[in-house]
Coordinates of C-alpha atoms and ligand atoms in Angstrom, one line a residue:
X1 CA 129.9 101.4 117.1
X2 CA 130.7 104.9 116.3
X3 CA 128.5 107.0 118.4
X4 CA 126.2 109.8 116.7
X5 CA 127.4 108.7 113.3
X6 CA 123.2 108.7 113.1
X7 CA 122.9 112.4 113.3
X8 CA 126.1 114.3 113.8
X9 CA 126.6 115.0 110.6
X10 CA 128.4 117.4 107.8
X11 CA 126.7 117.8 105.1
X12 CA 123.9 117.3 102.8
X13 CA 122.1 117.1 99.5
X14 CA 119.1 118.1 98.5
X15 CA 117.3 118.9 94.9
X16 CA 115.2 121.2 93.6
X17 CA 110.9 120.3 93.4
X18 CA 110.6 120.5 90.0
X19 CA 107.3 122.1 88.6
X20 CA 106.2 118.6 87.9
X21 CA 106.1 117.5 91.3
X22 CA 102.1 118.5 90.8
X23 CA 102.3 115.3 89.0
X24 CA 104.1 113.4 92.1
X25 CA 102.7 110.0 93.2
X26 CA 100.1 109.7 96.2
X27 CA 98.2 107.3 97.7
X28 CA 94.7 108.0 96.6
X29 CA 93.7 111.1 94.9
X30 CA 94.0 114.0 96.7
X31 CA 95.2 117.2 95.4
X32 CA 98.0 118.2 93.8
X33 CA 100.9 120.2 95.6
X34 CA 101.6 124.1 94.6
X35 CA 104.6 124.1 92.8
X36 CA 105.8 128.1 94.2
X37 CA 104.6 127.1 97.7
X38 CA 106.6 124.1 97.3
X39 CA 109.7 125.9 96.1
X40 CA 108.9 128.0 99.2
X41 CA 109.1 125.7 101.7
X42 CA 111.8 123.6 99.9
X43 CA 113.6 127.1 100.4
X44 CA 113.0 127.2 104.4
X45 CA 114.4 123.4 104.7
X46 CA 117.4 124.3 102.8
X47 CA 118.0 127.4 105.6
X48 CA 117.4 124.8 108.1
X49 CA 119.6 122.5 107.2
X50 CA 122.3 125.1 106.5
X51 CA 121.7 126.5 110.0
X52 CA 122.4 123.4 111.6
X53 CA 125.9 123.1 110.1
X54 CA 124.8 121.5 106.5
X55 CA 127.6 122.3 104.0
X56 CA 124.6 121.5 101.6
X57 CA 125.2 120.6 97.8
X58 CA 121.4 121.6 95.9
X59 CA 120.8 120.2 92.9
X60 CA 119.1 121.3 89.7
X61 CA 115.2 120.3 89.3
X62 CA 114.6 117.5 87.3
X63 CA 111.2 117.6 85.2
X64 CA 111.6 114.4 83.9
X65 CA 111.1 113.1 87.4
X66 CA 108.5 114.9 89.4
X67 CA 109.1 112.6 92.6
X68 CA 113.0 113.9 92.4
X69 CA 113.0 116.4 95.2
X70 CA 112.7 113.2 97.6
X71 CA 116.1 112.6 96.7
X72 CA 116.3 110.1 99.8
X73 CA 115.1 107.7 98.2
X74 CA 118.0 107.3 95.5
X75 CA 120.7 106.2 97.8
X76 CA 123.0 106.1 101.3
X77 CA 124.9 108.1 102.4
X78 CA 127.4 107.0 105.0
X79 CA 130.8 108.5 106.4
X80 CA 133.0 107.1 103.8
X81 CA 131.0 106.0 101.0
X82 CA 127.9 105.6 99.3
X83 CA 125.0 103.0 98.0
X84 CA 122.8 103.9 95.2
X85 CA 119.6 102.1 95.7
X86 CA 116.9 101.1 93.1
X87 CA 113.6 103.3 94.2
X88 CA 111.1 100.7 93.8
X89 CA 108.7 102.9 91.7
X90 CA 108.4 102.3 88.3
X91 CA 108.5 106.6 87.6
X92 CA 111.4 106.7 89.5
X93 CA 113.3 104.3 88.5
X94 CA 115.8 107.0 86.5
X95 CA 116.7 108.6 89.4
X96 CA 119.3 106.5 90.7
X97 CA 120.9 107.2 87.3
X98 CA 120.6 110.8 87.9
X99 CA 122.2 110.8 91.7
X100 CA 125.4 108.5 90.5
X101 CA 127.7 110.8 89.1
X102 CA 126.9 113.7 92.0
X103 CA 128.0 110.5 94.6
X104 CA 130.8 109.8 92.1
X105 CA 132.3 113.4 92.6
X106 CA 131.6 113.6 97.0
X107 CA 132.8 109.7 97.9
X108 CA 135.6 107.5 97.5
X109 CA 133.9 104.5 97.3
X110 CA 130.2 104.4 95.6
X111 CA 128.8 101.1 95.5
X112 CA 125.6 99.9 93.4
X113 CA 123.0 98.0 95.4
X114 CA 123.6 94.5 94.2
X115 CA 121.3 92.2 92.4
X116 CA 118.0 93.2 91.1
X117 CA 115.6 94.0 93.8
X118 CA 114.7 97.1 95.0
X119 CA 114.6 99.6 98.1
X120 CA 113.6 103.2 98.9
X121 CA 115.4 105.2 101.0
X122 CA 112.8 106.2 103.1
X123 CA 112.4 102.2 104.0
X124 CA 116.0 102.6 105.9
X125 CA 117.0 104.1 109.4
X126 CA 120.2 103.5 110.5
X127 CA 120.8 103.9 114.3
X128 CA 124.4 104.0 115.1
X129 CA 125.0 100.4 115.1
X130 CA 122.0 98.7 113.5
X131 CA 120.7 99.2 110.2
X132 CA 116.2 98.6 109.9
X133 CA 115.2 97.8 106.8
X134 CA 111.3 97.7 105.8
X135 CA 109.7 95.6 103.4
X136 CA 106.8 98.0 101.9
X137 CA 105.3 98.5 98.3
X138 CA 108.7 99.6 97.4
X139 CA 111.2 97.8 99.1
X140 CA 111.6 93.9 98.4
X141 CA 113.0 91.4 100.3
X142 CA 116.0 90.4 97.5
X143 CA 116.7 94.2 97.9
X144 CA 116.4 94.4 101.4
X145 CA 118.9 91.3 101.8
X146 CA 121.0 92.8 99.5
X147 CA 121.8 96.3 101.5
X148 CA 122.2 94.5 104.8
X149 CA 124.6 92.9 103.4
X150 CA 126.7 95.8 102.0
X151 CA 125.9 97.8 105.3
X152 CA 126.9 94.5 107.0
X153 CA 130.7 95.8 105.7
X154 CA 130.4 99.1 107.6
X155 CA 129.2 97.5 111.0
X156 CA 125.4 97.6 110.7
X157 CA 123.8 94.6 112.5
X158 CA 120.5 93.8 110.1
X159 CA 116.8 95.0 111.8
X160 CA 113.6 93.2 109.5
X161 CA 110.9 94.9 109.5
X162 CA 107.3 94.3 108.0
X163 CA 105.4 97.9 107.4
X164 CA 102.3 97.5 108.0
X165 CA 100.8 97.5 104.6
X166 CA 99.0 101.4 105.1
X167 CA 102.4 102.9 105.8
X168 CA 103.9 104.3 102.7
X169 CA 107.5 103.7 104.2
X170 CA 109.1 102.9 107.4
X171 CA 110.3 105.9 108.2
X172 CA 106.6 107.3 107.1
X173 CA 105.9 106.6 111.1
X174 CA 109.4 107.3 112.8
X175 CA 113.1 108.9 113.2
X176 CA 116.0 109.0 115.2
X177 CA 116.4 111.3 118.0
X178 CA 119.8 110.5 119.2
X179 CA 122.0 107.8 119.6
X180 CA 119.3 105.6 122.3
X181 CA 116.0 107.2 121.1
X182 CA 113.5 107.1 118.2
X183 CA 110.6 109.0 117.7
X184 CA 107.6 106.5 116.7
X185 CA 103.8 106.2 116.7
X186 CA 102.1 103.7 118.1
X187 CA 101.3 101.3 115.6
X188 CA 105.2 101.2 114.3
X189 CA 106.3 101.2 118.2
X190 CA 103.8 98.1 119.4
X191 CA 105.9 96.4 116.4
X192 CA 108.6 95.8 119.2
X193 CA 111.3 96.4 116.4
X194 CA 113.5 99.3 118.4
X195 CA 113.9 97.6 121.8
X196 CA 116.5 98.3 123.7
X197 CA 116.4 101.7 122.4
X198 CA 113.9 104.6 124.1
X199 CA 110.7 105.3 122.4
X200 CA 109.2 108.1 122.0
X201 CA 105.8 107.9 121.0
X202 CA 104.2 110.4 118.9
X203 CA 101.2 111.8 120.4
X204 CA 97.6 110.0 119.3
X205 CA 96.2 112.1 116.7
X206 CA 99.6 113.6 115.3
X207 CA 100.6 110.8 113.5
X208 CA 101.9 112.8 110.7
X209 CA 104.5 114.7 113.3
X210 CA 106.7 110.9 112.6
X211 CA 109.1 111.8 110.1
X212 CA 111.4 114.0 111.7
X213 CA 114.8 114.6 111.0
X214 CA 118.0 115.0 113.7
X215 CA 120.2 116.9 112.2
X216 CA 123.4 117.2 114.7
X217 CA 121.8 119.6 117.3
X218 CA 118.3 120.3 115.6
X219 CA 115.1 118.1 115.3
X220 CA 113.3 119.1 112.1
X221 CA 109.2 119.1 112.8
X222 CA 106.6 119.1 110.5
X223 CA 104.4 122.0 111.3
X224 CA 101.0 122.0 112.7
X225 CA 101.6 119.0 115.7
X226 CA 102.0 121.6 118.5
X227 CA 102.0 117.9 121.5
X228 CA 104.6 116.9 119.3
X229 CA 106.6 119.9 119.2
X230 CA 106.2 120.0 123.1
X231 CA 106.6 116.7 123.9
X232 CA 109.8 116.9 122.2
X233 CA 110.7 120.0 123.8
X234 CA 110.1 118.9 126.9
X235 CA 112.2 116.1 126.4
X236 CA 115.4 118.3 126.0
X237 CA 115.4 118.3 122.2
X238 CA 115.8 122.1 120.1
X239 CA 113.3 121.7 117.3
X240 CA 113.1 123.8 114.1
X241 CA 109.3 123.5 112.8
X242 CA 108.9 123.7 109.2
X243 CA 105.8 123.7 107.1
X244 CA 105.6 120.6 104.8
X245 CA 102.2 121.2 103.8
X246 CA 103.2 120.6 99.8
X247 CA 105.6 117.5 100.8
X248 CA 102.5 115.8 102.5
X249 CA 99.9 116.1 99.6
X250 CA 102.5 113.6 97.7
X251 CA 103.3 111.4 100.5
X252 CA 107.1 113.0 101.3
X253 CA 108.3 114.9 104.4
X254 CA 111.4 115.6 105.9
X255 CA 113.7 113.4 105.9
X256 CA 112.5 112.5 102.5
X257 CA 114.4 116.0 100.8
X258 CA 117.8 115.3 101.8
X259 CA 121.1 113.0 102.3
X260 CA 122.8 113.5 105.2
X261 CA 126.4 112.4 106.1
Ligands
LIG1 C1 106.7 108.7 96.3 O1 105.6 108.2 96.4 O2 107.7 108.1 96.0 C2 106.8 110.2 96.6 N1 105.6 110.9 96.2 C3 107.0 110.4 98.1 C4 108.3 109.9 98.6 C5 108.6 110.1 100.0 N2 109.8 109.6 100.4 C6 110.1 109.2 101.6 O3 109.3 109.2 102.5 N3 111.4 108.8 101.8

């Protein structure tokens, strides 16, 4: 195991919303994000990241693709080399083509996922030593088998996980804290799928407050979950609290804007 290879980290990429993230996929039909108010707080996570030690790489908007800014999804970024994954949405299936070269140029080795099935990003937490993998809308089980194996080759012991069916993606309801602890709600925690690591629950009612994001010595908070924020707090954690409000109307949050290695 190489302890805090899960959020001591280096750099980062993120991309640009693109005006058409209006357009971005949802579940349901609520309404559509503000593309300057995204670009805004797109702009605040970029200063986050940067000022906790992100060496950050931004890349251009893509119109083509309005779901691009949850670049996440597209790949995996590890110490020494990279996976491009197959986003299991049918309007994003170009964007693995689009985050190739840019690996191409920042790793030694780049590696496609194998085979034909598919996984997003934001189905994926890696602790230091274990690797969980949720099967969801977008992430199938031939692609699920197929990056435990290649993560098998960097010392990742394989976590299945079914997402319950309401939870766009795994990491939807949870991220790492440190090394020993996750930050979970309830109904991903009672899955039992993070013993012997610590959980941290996220408070009843603030469900949304899930997806953080550790970045070395910073958890990233979605605003607006002030038990969140001082649970975490009180728990020893320094949190940066950034509105998402955009993000959330198509489904993405934090982690969901960025690679981090
Ligand atoms: C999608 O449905 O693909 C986007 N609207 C949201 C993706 C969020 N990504 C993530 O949680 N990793």
């Amino acid at each position: 195991m190489i302890a805090g290879r899960s959020y001591k980290f280096t750099r980062a990429i993120s991309r640009t919303p693109s005006k058409s993230v209006t357009g971005g996929l949802r579940d349901g039909d609520g309404p559509n994000p503000n593309a300057a108010i995204f670009g805004k707080q797109h702009g605040e996570y970029i200063e986050a990241l940067k000022n906790a030690g992100a060496g950050l790489t931004l890349l251009p908007a893509l119109e083509e693709f309005p779901d691009s800014v949850f670049v996440e999804d597209t790949s995996i970024c590890l110490r020494d080399a990279a996976i491009v994954l197959r986003p299991g949405a049918e309007t994003r299936f170009g964007e693995a083509d689009e985050i190739r070269p840019i690996l191409a140029n920042m790793f030694s080795t780049v590696i496609d996922l194998p085979g034909d099935g598919f996984v997003d990003g934001g189905d994926v937490l890696l602790s230091d030593d274990r690797a969980f993998i949720g099967l969801s809308e977008r992430t199938n089980e031939e692609g699920r088998n197929a990056l435990f194996n290649c993560l098998a080759g960097f010392g990742y012991e394989p976590v299945e996980i079914n997402t319950p069916k309401d939870i766009l993606h795994f990491k939807t309801e949870c991220g790492l804290l440190d090394s020993g602890t996750v930050f979970a709600t309830e109904k991903l925690a009672s899955l039992g799928c993070f013993a012997p690591m610590k959980t941290l629950i996220v408070p009843e009612g603030e469900e949304g407050a899930a997806n953080i994001v550790r970045y070395n010595d910073v958890v990233f908070l979605s605003k607006g979950y002030p038990k969140s924020e001082a649970l975490l707090r009180e728990n020893g954690y320094s949190v940066a609290v950034l509105d998402t409000s955009e993000a959330a109307k198509v489904d993405g949050g934090l982690s969901c804007m960025s690679l981090r290695f």
